[in-house]
Coordinates of C-alpha atoms and ligand atoms in Angstrom, one line a residue:
M19 CA 17.8 24.6 -35.1
V20 CA 18.9 21.0 -34.3
T21 CA 16.3 19.0 -32.5
H22 CA 17.4 16.5 -29.9
V23 CA 15.8 13.5 -28.4
F24 CA 15.2 15.5 -25.2
D25 CA 13.1 18.0 -27.3
M26 CA 11.0 15.1 -28.5
L27 CA 10.7 13.8 -24.9
A28 CA 9.4 17.1 -23.7
Q29 CA 6.9 17.3 -26.6
V30 CA 5.6 13.8 -25.7
F31 CA 5.1 14.9 -22.1
A32 CA 3.4 18.1 -23.3
R33 CA 1.0 16.1 -25.5
E34 CA 0.0 14.2 -22.4
D35 CA -1.4 17.5 -21.1
V36 CA 1.3 17.6 -18.4
N37 CA 1.0 21.1 -17.1
T38 CA 2.9 20.7 -13.7
C39 CA 6.1 18.8 -13.2
F40 CA 8.0 18.4 -9.9
A41 CA 11.7 18.3 -10.6
L42 CA 15.3 18.3 -9.3
L43 CA 17.9 18.6 -12.1
G44 CA 21.0 16.7 -12.8
D45 CA 23.0 15.8 -15.9
A46 CA 20.5 13.1 -16.9
N47 CA 17.3 15.1 -16.9
M48 CA 18.1 18.8 -17.1
S49 CA 17.8 19.3 -20.9
F50 CA 14.5 17.5 -20.9
A51 CA 13.2 19.5 -17.9
T52 CA 14.3 22.8 -19.4
R53 CA 12.5 22.0 -22.7
L54 CA 9.4 20.9 -20.8
S55 CA 9.4 24.2 -19.0
E56 CA 9.8 26.1 -22.3
S57 CA 6.8 24.2 -23.6
G58 CA 4.7 26.0 -21.0
C59 CA 4.7 23.3 -18.3
R60 CA 4.9 24.7 -14.8
M61 CA 8.0 23.3 -13.2
I62 CA 8.3 23.1 -9.4
Y63 CA 11.9 22.7 -8.6
V64 CA 12.3 21.1 -5.2
R65 CA 15.4 20.5 -3.0
H66 CA 15.2 16.7 -2.6
E67 CA 14.0 14.2 -5.1
H68 CA 11.8 12.4 -2.6
C69 CA 9.8 15.6 -2.3
A70 CA 9.3 15.8 -6.1
V71 CA 7.6 12.5 -6.1
A72 CA 5.7 13.0 -2.9
A73 CA 4.4 16.4 -4.1
A74 CA 3.4 14.7 -7.4
M75 CA 1.4 12.2 -5.3
A76 CA -0.6 14.9 -3.6
Y77 CA -1.1 16.7 -6.9
A78 CA -2.4 13.5 -8.5
R79 CA -4.8 12.9 -5.6
K80 CA -6.1 16.5 -5.7
T81 CA -6.5 16.9 -9.4
G82 CA -7.4 13.3 -10.4
S83 CA -4.7 13.5 -13.1
T84 CA -1.4 11.7 -13.5
G85 CA 1.3 13.2 -11.3
V86 CA 4.6 13.9 -13.1
A87 CA 8.1 14.3 -11.7
T88 CA 11.6 14.1 -13.1
V89 CA 14.9 13.1 -11.4
T90 CA 18.4 12.5 -12.5
C91 CA 20.1 9.1 -12.7
G92 CA 21.7 7.1 -9.8
P93 CA 21.5 9.2 -6.6
G94 CA 18.6 11.1 -8.0
L95 CA 16.7 7.9 -8.5
T96 CA 17.7 6.2 -5.3
Q97 CA 16.3 9.1 -3.3
L98 CA 12.8 7.9 -4.4
M99 CA 12.7 4.7 -2.3
T100 CA 10.3 6.1 0.3
A101 CA 8.0 8.0 -2.0
L102 CA 7.4 5.3 -4.6
P103 CA 6.1 2.6 -2.2
A104 CA 3.9 5.2 -0.7
A105 CA 2.4 6.1 -4.1
V106 CA 2.0 2.4 -5.0
R107 CA 0.1 1.7 -1.8
A108 CA -2.1 4.8 -2.2
H109 CA -2.9 3.7 -5.8
L110 CA -1.7 7.0 -7.3
P111 CA -0.9 7.3 -11.0
L112 CA 2.5 8.9 -11.6
V113 CA 4.9 9.1 -14.4
V114 CA 8.5 9.8 -13.4
L115 CA 11.2 10.5 -16.0
A116 CA 14.5 9.4 -14.6
G117 CA 17.8 9.7 -16.4
E118 CA 20.0 6.7 -16.7
A119 CA 23.8 6.6 -16.8
P120 CA 25.2 7.1 -20.3
L121 CA 25.5 4.0 -22.4
K122 CA 28.6 5.1 -24.2
S123 CA 30.9 5.1 -21.1
G124 CA 32.7 2.0 -19.8
W125 CA 32.4 3.5 -16.3
Y126 CA 30.2 6.2 -14.8
N127 CA 30.2 7.2 -11.1
Q128 CA 26.4 7.5 -10.8
A129 CA 25.6 4.3 -12.6
I130 CA 23.5 1.8 -10.7
Q131 CA 21.0 -0.9 -11.7
Q132 CA 17.8 1.3 -11.4
A133 CA 15.1 -1.3 -12.3
P134 CA 15.6 -3.4 -9.2
F135 CA 15.2 -0.4 -6.9
V136 CA 12.1 0.8 -8.6
E137 CA 10.5 -2.6 -9.0
A138 CA 11.1 -3.4 -5.3
T139 CA 8.8 -0.6 -4.4
G140 CA 6.0 -2.0 -6.5
A141 CA 6.3 0.7 -9.2
A142 CA 6.9 -0.2 -12.8
Y143 CA 10.3 0.6 -14.5
H144 CA 10.9 0.9 -18.3
S145 CA 14.4 1.3 -19.5
L146 CA 14.2 3.1 -22.9
H147 CA 17.2 2.6 -25.1
W148 CA 15.8 3.0 -28.6
P149 CA 14.9 6.6 -29.4
Q150 CA 12.4 5.8 -32.2
R151 CA 10.4 3.8 -29.7
M152 CA 10.4 6.4 -26.9
P153 CA 7.3 8.4 -28.0
V154 CA 5.1 5.4 -27.9
A155 CA 6.8 3.9 -24.8
I156 CA 6.2 7.1 -22.9
R157 CA 2.6 7.4 -24.0
D158 CA 2.2 3.8 -22.9
A159 CA 3.7 4.7 -19.5
F160 CA 0.9 7.2 -19.1
L161 CA -1.6 4.6 -20.1
Q162 CA -0.2 2.1 -17.6
A163 CA 0.0 4.6 -14.8
Q164 CA -3.7 5.4 -15.3
R165 CA -4.9 1.9 -15.8
E166 CA -2.9 0.3 -13.0
R167 CA -3.0 3.4 -10.7
R168 CA 0.6 3.2 -9.8
P169 CA 3.8 5.0 -10.5
V170 CA 5.6 4.2 -13.7
V171 CA 9.3 5.2 -14.0
V172 CA 10.9 5.6 -17.4
G173 CA 14.7 5.5 -17.4
I174 CA 16.5 7.1 -20.4
P175 CA 20.3 7.2 -20.6
F176 CA 21.3 10.8 -20.9
D177 CA 23.7 10.3 -23.9
L178 CA 20.6 9.0 -25.8
Q179 CA 18.7 12.2 -24.8
E180 CA 21.4 14.3 -26.4
L181 CA 21.2 12.6 -29.8
E182 CA 19.8 14.4 -32.7
W183 CA 16.2 13.7 -33.5
S184 CA 14.6 14.0 -36.9
P185 CA 11.1 15.2 -36.1
T186 CA 8.4 12.7 -37.0
D187 CA 4.7 12.5 -36.2
L188 CA 4.1 11.7 -32.6
P189 CA 1.6 9.0 -31.5
P190 CA -1.8 10.0 -30.2
P191 CA -1.7 10.7 -26.5
S192 CA -3.0 8.4 -23.8
R193 CA -6.3 10.4 -23.5
D194 CA -7.2 9.3 -27.1
L195 CA -6.7 5.7 -26.3
L196 CA -7.7 5.1 -22.7
P197 CA -10.9 3.0 -22.7
H198 CA -13.9 4.8 -21.4
R199 CA -14.9 3.0 -18.2
S200 CA -18.6 3.2 -17.4
A201 CA -19.5 2.9 -13.8
M202 CA -20.4 -0.7 -12.9
P203 CA -24.0 -1.3 -11.7
A204 CA -24.8 -4.0 -9.2
N205 CA -26.1 -7.4 -10.1
A206 CA -29.8 -7.9 -9.1
Q207 CA -29.1 -11.0 -7.1
D208 CA -26.4 -9.2 -5.1
L209 CA -28.8 -6.4 -4.4
A210 CA -31.4 -8.8 -3.2
H211 CA -28.8 -10.6 -0.9
A212 CA -27.6 -7.2 0.4
A213 CA -31.2 -6.1 1.1
L214 CA -31.8 -9.3 3.1
L215 CA -28.7 -8.7 5.2
I216 CA -29.7 -5.1 5.8
G217 CA -33.2 -6.2 6.7
A218 CA -31.9 -8.6 9.3
A219 CA -29.6 -6.0 10.9
E220 CA -30.6 -3.6 13.6
R221 CA -27.6 -1.3 13.9
I222 CA -26.0 -0.4 10.7
V223 CA -23.0 1.8 10.0
V224 CA -22.4 2.9 6.4
M225 CA -18.7 3.4 6.1
A226 CA -17.2 5.2 3.1
G227 CA -13.7 5.0 1.7
M228 CA -11.9 6.8 -1.1
G229 CA -13.9 4.7 -3.7
A230 CA -17.0 6.4 -2.4
V231 CA -15.4 9.8 -2.6
E232 CA -14.2 9.2 -6.2
A233 CA -17.6 7.8 -7.3
D234 CA -19.3 10.8 -5.7
A235 CA -21.4 8.4 -3.6
G236 CA -21.6 10.6 -0.5
D237 CA -25.2 11.6 -0.9
A238 CA -26.3 8.1 -1.7
C239 CA -24.5 6.8 1.4
R240 CA -26.3 9.5 3.5
Q241 CA -29.6 8.3 2.1
L242 CA -28.8 4.7 2.7
A243 CA -27.9 5.4 6.3
E244 CA -31.1 7.4 6.8
R245 CA -33.3 4.7 5.1
C246 CA -31.9 1.9 7.3
D247 CA -31.7 3.9 10.6
G248 CA -27.9 3.7 10.4
L249 CA -25.0 5.9 11.1
L250 CA -22.2 7.1 8.9
A251 CA -18.5 6.8 9.1
T252 CA -15.5 7.1 6.8
S253 CA -12.0 5.8 6.5
L254 CA -9.2 8.3 7.4
P255 CA -8.5 9.5 3.8
A256 CA -12.2 9.9 3.2
R257 CA -12.6 12.0 6.4
G258 CA -15.2 14.7 6.1
L259 CA -17.4 13.1 3.5
F260 CA -20.2 13.4 6.0
H261 CA -18.9 16.3 8.0
D262 CA -22.2 18.1 8.4
D263 CA -24.4 15.0 9.0
P264 CA -25.7 14.8 12.6
F265 CA -25.4 11.0 12.4
S266 CA -21.8 10.9 11.3
I267 CA -19.6 9.2 13.8
G268 CA -16.5 10.4 12.0
I269 CA -13.5 8.2 11.2
A270 CA -13.6 4.5 11.6
G271 CA -10.2 3.2 12.5
G272 CA -7.4 3.5 15.0
V273 CA -8.0 7.2 15.3
S274 CA -11.7 6.9 15.9
S275 CA -13.2 9.0 18.7
Q276 CA -14.5 7.3 21.8
M277 CA -18.1 7.8 20.7
A278 CA -17.3 6.2 17.3
R279 CA -15.7 3.2 18.9
Q280 CA -18.8 2.7 21.0
C281 CA -21.2 3.0 18.1
L282 CA -19.0 0.6 16.0
E283 CA -19.0 -1.9 18.9
Q284 CA -22.9 -1.8 19.0
S285 CA -23.2 -2.1 15.3
D286 CA -24.3 -5.5 13.8
L287 CA -23.6 -4.6 10.1
I288 CA -21.0 -2.4 8.5
I289 CA -21.6 -1.5 4.9
A290 CA -18.2 -0.6 3.6
V291 CA -18.6 1.5 0.5
G292 CA -15.6 1.9 -1.8
C293 CA -13.4 1.0 1.1
S294 CA -10.5 -1.4 0.9
L295 CA -10.9 -2.5 4.6
A296 CA -7.2 -2.0 5.4
Q297 CA -5.8 -3.1 8.8
H298 CA -6.0 0.4 10.4
N299 CA -9.5 0.9 9.2
S300 CA -10.9 -1.7 11.6
D301 CA -8.1 -1.0 14.2
S302 CA -6.6 -4.4 13.3
G303 CA -10.0 -6.1 13.6
K304 CA -10.9 -4.7 17.0
L305 CA -13.8 -2.6 15.8
W306 CA -16.0 -5.2 14.1
E307 CA -16.3 -8.8 13.0
P308 CA -15.7 -9.6 9.3
A309 CA -18.9 -11.6 9.4
N310 CA -20.8 -8.4 9.9
V311 CA -19.3 -6.6 6.9
L312 CA -20.9 -6.1 3.5
Q313 CA -18.4 -4.6 1.1
I314 CA -19.6 -2.7 -1.9
D315 CA -16.7 -2.2 -4.2
V316 CA -15.6 -2.5 -7.8
D317 CA -13.0 -5.0 -6.6
P318 CA -14.4 -6.6 -3.4
V319 CA -12.0 -8.7 -1.4
A320 CA -12.2 -11.5 1.2
T321 CA -8.8 -10.7 2.8
N322 CA -6.7 -7.6 2.9
Q323 CA -3.3 -7.0 4.6
G324 CA -3.3 -10.5 6.2
R325 CA -6.9 -10.5 7.6
V326 CA -10.3 -11.8 6.5
V327 CA -12.1 -8.5 6.1
A328 CA -15.6 -9.2 4.8
F329 CA -17.9 -12.2 4.3
H330 CA -20.5 -10.4 2.2
H331 CA -19.7 -8.6 -1.1
M332 CA -21.4 -6.6 -3.8
R333 CA -19.4 -5.9 -6.9
A334 CA -20.4 -2.4 -8.0
D335 CA -19.4 1.2 -8.4
A336 CA -19.9 2.8 -5.0
H337 CA -22.5 5.2 -6.3
L338 CA -24.5 2.8 -8.5
G339 CA -24.3 0.0 -5.9
V340 CA -25.7 2.2 -3.1
S341 CA -28.3 3.8 -5.3
G342 CA -29.4 0.4 -6.5
L343 CA -29.7 -0.8 -3.0
L344 CA -31.9 2.1 -2.0
E345 CA -34.6 0.8 -4.4
Y346 CA -34.7 -2.4 -2.4
L347 CA -35.2 -0.8 1.0
T348 CA -38.1 0.8 2.7
P349 CA -37.6 3.4 5.4
R350 CA -37.6 2.1 9.0
P351 CA -38.3 4.0 12.1
A352 CA -35.5 5.9 13.7
R353 CA -34.5 3.9 16.8
W354 CA -30.7 4.4 16.7
R355 CA -30.8 7.8 15.0
T356 CA -32.3 9.7 17.9
P357 CA -31.8 13.4 18.7
E358 CA -30.1 12.3 21.9
L359 CA -27.5 10.3 20.0
A360 CA -26.9 13.2 17.6
Q361 CA -26.4 15.5 20.6
A362 CA -24.0 13.1 22.2
L363 CA -22.1 12.8 18.9
S364 CA -21.7 16.5 18.6
D365 CA -20.9 17.2 22.4
T366 CA -18.6 14.3 23.3
A367 CA -14.9 15.0 23.0
A368 CA -12.9 12.6 20.8
D369 CA -10.9 11.7 23.9
D370 CA -11.4 13.1 27.3
F371 CA -8.7 11.2 29.2
D372 CA -7.6 13.4 32.0
Y373 CA -4.0 14.6 31.9
P374 CA -2.7 17.2 34.4
D375 CA -1.6 20.6 33.0
D376 CA 2.0 20.6 32.0
P377 CA 2.9 24.3 31.8
P378 CA 4.2 26.1 29.8
F379 CA 3.2 23.4 27.2
F380 CA -0.1 23.2 25.5
D381 CA -2.3 20.1 25.6
P382 CA -2.4 19.1 21.9
R383 CA -6.1 18.5 22.1
A384 CA -6.7 22.1 23.2
V385 CA -4.6 23.4 20.2
V386 CA -6.6 21.3 17.7
E387 CA -9.9 22.2 19.2
R388 CA -9.1 25.9 18.8
L389 CA -7.7 25.5 15.3
E390 CA -10.9 23.7 14.3
T391 CA -12.8 26.9 15.2
V392 CA -10.5 29.6 13.8
L393 CA -9.3 28.2 10.5
P394 CA -11.6 29.1 7.6
Q395 CA -13.6 26.2 6.3
D396 CA -12.5 26.6 2.7
W397 CA -8.8 26.3 3.3
E398 CA -7.1 23.1 2.2
L399 CA -5.9 20.9 5.0
V400 CA -3.1 18.4 4.9
N401 CA -2.5 15.9 7.7
S402 CA 0.9 14.4 8.1
S403 CA 1.8 11.4 10.3
G404 CA 3.3 10.6 13.6
H405 CA 1.7 10.7 17.1
C406 CA 0.3 14.2 16.5
S407 CA -1.7 12.9 13.5
Y408 CA -4.2 11.4 16.0
F409 CA -4.9 14.9 17.4
F410 CA -5.1 16.5 13.9
A411 CA -7.5 13.8 12.7
Q412 CA -10.0 15.2 15.2
M413 CA -11.4 18.1 13.2
P414 CA -14.9 16.8 12.5
S415 CA -16.3 19.9 10.9
R416 CA -14.0 19.8 7.9
P417 CA -15.3 18.7 4.5
N418 CA -13.4 16.0 2.6
R419 CA -13.1 18.1 -0.5
N420 CA -10.5 20.3 1.3
F421 CA -8.7 17.4 3.1
L422 CA -5.8 15.2 2.2
T423 CA -3.9 12.6 4.0
I424 CA -1.7 9.8 2.4
R425 CA -0.4 7.4 4.9
E426 CA -0.4 4.0 3.5
F427 CA 3.4 3.5 3.8
G428 CA 3.5 4.9 7.3
A429 CA 6.4 7.3 6.6
I430 CA 7.0 10.5 8.3
G431 CA 8.6 13.5 6.5
N432 CA 6.0 13.8 3.7
G433 CA 3.9 16.6 5.1
I434 CA 5.7 19.5 3.4
S435 CA 5.8 17.7 0.0
F436 CA 2.1 16.9 0.2
A437 CA 1.3 20.5 1.1
M438 CA 3.3 21.7 -1.9
G439 CA 1.4 19.2 -4.2
V440 CA -1.9 20.5 -2.9
A441 CA -0.8 24.1 -3.3
A442 CA 0.1 23.4 -6.9
A443 CA -3.2 21.7 -7.5
R444 CA -5.3 24.4 -5.7
P445 CA -3.3 27.6 -6.1
D446 CA -6.2 29.8 -5.2
S447 CA -6.6 28.4 -1.7
P448 CA -4.3 28.6 1.3
V449 CA -3.0 25.3 2.4
V450 CA -2.7 24.3 6.1
L451 CA -0.2 21.5 6.8
F452 CA -0.5 19.8 10.2
D453 CA 2.8 18.2 11.1
G454 CA 5.1 17.1 13.9
D455 CA 8.5 18.6 14.6
G456 CA 10.3 15.4 13.6
S457 CA 8.5 15.0 10.4
L458 CA 8.9 18.7 9.5
L459 CA 12.6 18.6 10.2
M460 CA 13.1 15.6 8.0
H461 CA 12.5 17.7 4.8
V462 CA 12.7 21.2 6.2
Q463 CA 14.8 22.3 3.2
E464 CA 11.6 22.5 1.2
L465 CA 10.6 25.7 3.1
E466 CA 12.9 27.3 0.6
T467 CA 11.0 25.7 -2.3
I468 CA 7.7 26.9 -0.9
L469 CA 9.0 30.5 -0.7
R470 CA 10.6 30.4 -4.2
H471 CA 7.4 29.2 -5.8
R472 CA 5.4 31.7 -3.8
M473 CA 3.0 29.1 -2.4
N474 CA 0.5 30.0 0.3
I475 CA 1.2 27.5 3.0
L476 CA 0.6 27.7 6.8
I477 CA 2.5 25.0 8.7
V478 CA 1.1 24.1 12.1
V479 CA 3.5 22.1 14.2
L480 CA 2.7 20.2 17.3
N481 CA 6.2 20.5 18.7
D482 CA 6.7 17.9 21.5
G483 CA 10.5 18.0 21.3
G484 CA 11.2 14.8 19.4
Y485 CA 9.7 11.7 17.9
G486 CA 6.6 11.6 20.1
S487 CA 5.4 8.3 18.8
E488 CA 8.7 6.7 19.9
V489 CA 8.9 8.6 23.1
H490 CA 5.4 7.4 24.2
K491 CA 6.1 3.8 23.2
L492 CA 9.5 3.7 24.9
R493 CA 8.1 5.2 28.0
A494 CA 5.3 2.7 28.1
E495 CA 7.8 -0.1 27.8
G496 CA 9.9 1.4 30.6
L497 CA 12.8 2.1 28.2
A498 CA 15.0 5.2 28.1
I499 CA 13.7 7.8 25.7
D500 CA 17.1 9.5 24.9
G501 CA 17.1 8.3 21.3
A502 CA 13.8 10.0 20.5
A503 CA 13.5 13.0 22.8
F504 CA 15.8 15.7 21.5
G505 CA 14.3 18.9 23.0
R506 CA 12.2 21.5 21.3
T507 CA 13.8 23.0 18.2
D508 CA 12.9 26.6 17.7
L509 CA 10.9 26.1 14.5
A510 CA 9.6 29.6 14.3
A511 CA 13.2 30.9 14.2
I512 CA 14.1 28.3 11.5
A513 CA 11.2 29.6 9.4
R514 CA 12.4 33.1 9.8
G515 CA 15.9 32.0 8.8
F516 CA 14.4 30.9 5.5
G517 CA 12.7 34.2 5.1
A518 CA 9.2 33.0 6.1
T519 CA 7.0 34.1 8.9
G520 CA 7.6 32.1 12.1
V521 CA 5.5 32.4 15.2
A522 CA 6.1 30.6 18.5
V523 CA 2.5 30.6 19.6
K524 CA 2.2 31.2 23.4
D525 CA -1.5 31.9 23.8
L526 CA -4.3 30.2 21.9
D527 CA -6.3 33.5 22.1
D528 CA -3.8 34.9 19.6
L529 CA -5.0 32.5 16.9
D530 CA -7.8 34.7 15.6
Q531 CA -5.3 37.5 14.9
L532 CA -2.7 35.1 13.6
T533 CA -5.2 33.6 11.2
A534 CA -6.2 37.0 10.0
D535 CA -2.6 38.0 9.4
F536 CA -1.9 34.9 7.4
A537 CA -5.1 35.3 5.4
E538 CA -4.0 38.8 4.5
Q539 CA -0.3 38.2 3.9
G540 CA -0.3 34.7 2.4
G541 CA 3.1 33.2 1.7
L542 CA 4.7 30.8 4.1
T543 CA 4.1 30.9 7.8
V544 CA 5.1 28.4 10.5
W545 CA 3.1 28.3 13.8
D546 CA 5.2 26.4 16.4
F547 CA 3.1 25.1 19.2
Q548 CA 5.1 23.7 22.0
V549 CA 3.0 20.8 23.3
S550 CA 3.2 18.6 26.3
D551 CA 4.9 15.2 25.7
Q552 CA 2.8 13.8 28.6
V553 CA -0.5 13.7 26.6
V554 CA -0.7 10.3 25.0
S555 CA -3.1 9.5 22.2
P556 CA -5.6 6.7 22.8
V557 CA -4.0 4.9 19.9
I558 CA -0.8 4.4 22.0
R559 CA -2.6 4.1 25.3
R560 CA -4.4 1.1 23.8
S561 CA -1.4 -0.5 22.0
H562 CA 1.0 0.0 24.9
A563 CA -1.2 -0.4 27.9
K564 CA 1.5 -0.5 30.6
P565 CA 2.5 3.0 31.5
A566 CA 5.9 3.1 33.3
P567 CA 7.6 6.1 34.7
S568 CA 10.6 7.7 33.0
S569 CA 11.9 11.2 32.9
S570 CA 10.4 13.6 30.4
G571 CA 13.8 14.2 28.7
D572 CA 12.9 17.7 27.8
R573 CA 15.6 20.2 27.2
P574 CA 14.5 23.6 28.6
S575 CA 13.1 25.6 25.8
Ligands
TPP625 C1 10.6 7.7 7.3 C2 10.3 7.2 8.7 N1 11.2 7.1 9.6 C3 10.9 6.8 10.9 C4 9.6 6.5 11.2 C5 9.3 6.1 12.6 N2 8.4 7.1 13.2 C6 7.1 7.0 13.3 S1 6.4 8.3 14.0 C7 7.8 9.0 14.3 C8 7.9 10.3 15.1 C9 7.5 11.5 14.3 O1 7.8 12.6 15.0 P1 7.0 13.9 14.8 O2 6.9 14.2 13.4 O3 7.6 15.0 15.6 O4 5.5 13.6 15.3 P2 5.1 13.1 16.8 O5 5.1 11.6 16.8 O6 6.2 13.7 17.7 O7 3.8 13.7 17.0 C10 8.9 8.2 13.8 C11 10.3 8.6 13.9 C12 8.7 6.5 10.2 N3 7.4 6.2 10.4 N4 9.0 6.9 8.9

């Protein structure tokens, strides 16, 4: 049998231990993808290229491996312009094999300069035009993606892929070459300095980010908080790292609960562990002063996203840094960590702003409160974006190991893809996606992919009849909401149209039975909750503080 370059490409990917690839086929990648599938790799064939890369992102986050996707040239590649920057900002290693237009033709309708598109997103692009070099170049793409923690796209003209290939030895895979990176301990001087800062502070909050999650520093952070009479918090992606600790205040950031905001305001030292101190993490600097921040990180920074974020730094792995610090600290009496505070933390609603009932629509807070109690603890949860994400962020009992949110590029429409990536990574666990109607409809075609690949996904939609984020902001500015309030699409009927289970939930008391039904049947289910568009998250109440009357714009449901 004749061997082609596409056979070799598939072999090189297989040697990189790629066992899952998200794909949408076209002339410039279908031979490669088909061979990769034949090599035993699980192919997840999606309906939009964006979703291939977005699903690979969630897969990479959940498995700790490099996410892999393949798209065709030209229009296949240009569809990636929202997913790639999101992956860059979330520091996710991906390798994407994109076709390129054939070199032999003087004209090709799908030809476009691909490198500028990809490079504009912050991802790397390598155009491979010399077959003999491809095995090493692809291996190096895997090395680069892992070392730089960003997407690397390799573009290969499809006429080159069709060339005959004389089999030769393939290079050792990236796993044989990637330098072993031992965790970095803290420097003794830095530890002493940090201990002095801690000694001088009275109200300390230990705040963990994804660096702490990855370094498995959760227990050390709990000990640190206990030893210095401090409280615990996380960034949004690290939500749930301290879910069962009575002195956890939950998420630090724009979506903080009212209690968390109070505690952060009282704090005189934030110890940010493995946390990049992004804008939203401090609610754009509103939650604390940078002078009160000690950052423990392998790559500490003075500024991030246009702000000074920390004056005190310790360069160390999150786990080793915090454990080292523990040796320098003696326990202090519990003045802040009182039983009364623990009680208040567990009893106080995230937001108790009073909104009048708006029948027949649910208050989104009531929906989330009920979901928090009925959904099994070991199901995987995926939070999407939009106004509803504030409400879905308030599920304090959920552990981080079953939680995923990737929001660094602020794009809506990723929820379904992220849920598919998680379902691929954790096939034994049901996945619950929390989404808004606008975000879901942006890539609703993927319901078919979920069904075809027999994934167990429950989609919970807070359906407020449009782009709630925009509706609330326009209203607050006294502007017409027509461009964002479209009326409530019947999402349950849409789900049924795809062949899934769709339920328009009318009574929260039905949720126990509905949960039991989904647990038993599996597959794809959509729960459509029609929620009031009059309940505004505190995030928007704060940022648009001048409510002005305007019509609700609801179409009768
Ligand atoms: C790709 C993209 N397009 C537009 C926006 C602007 N935007 C932010 S939130 C939002 C509304 C999302 O609506 P939905 O998913 O229904 O959630 P809701 O805000 O109603 O809770 C929009 C359009 C965005 N962030 N990303």
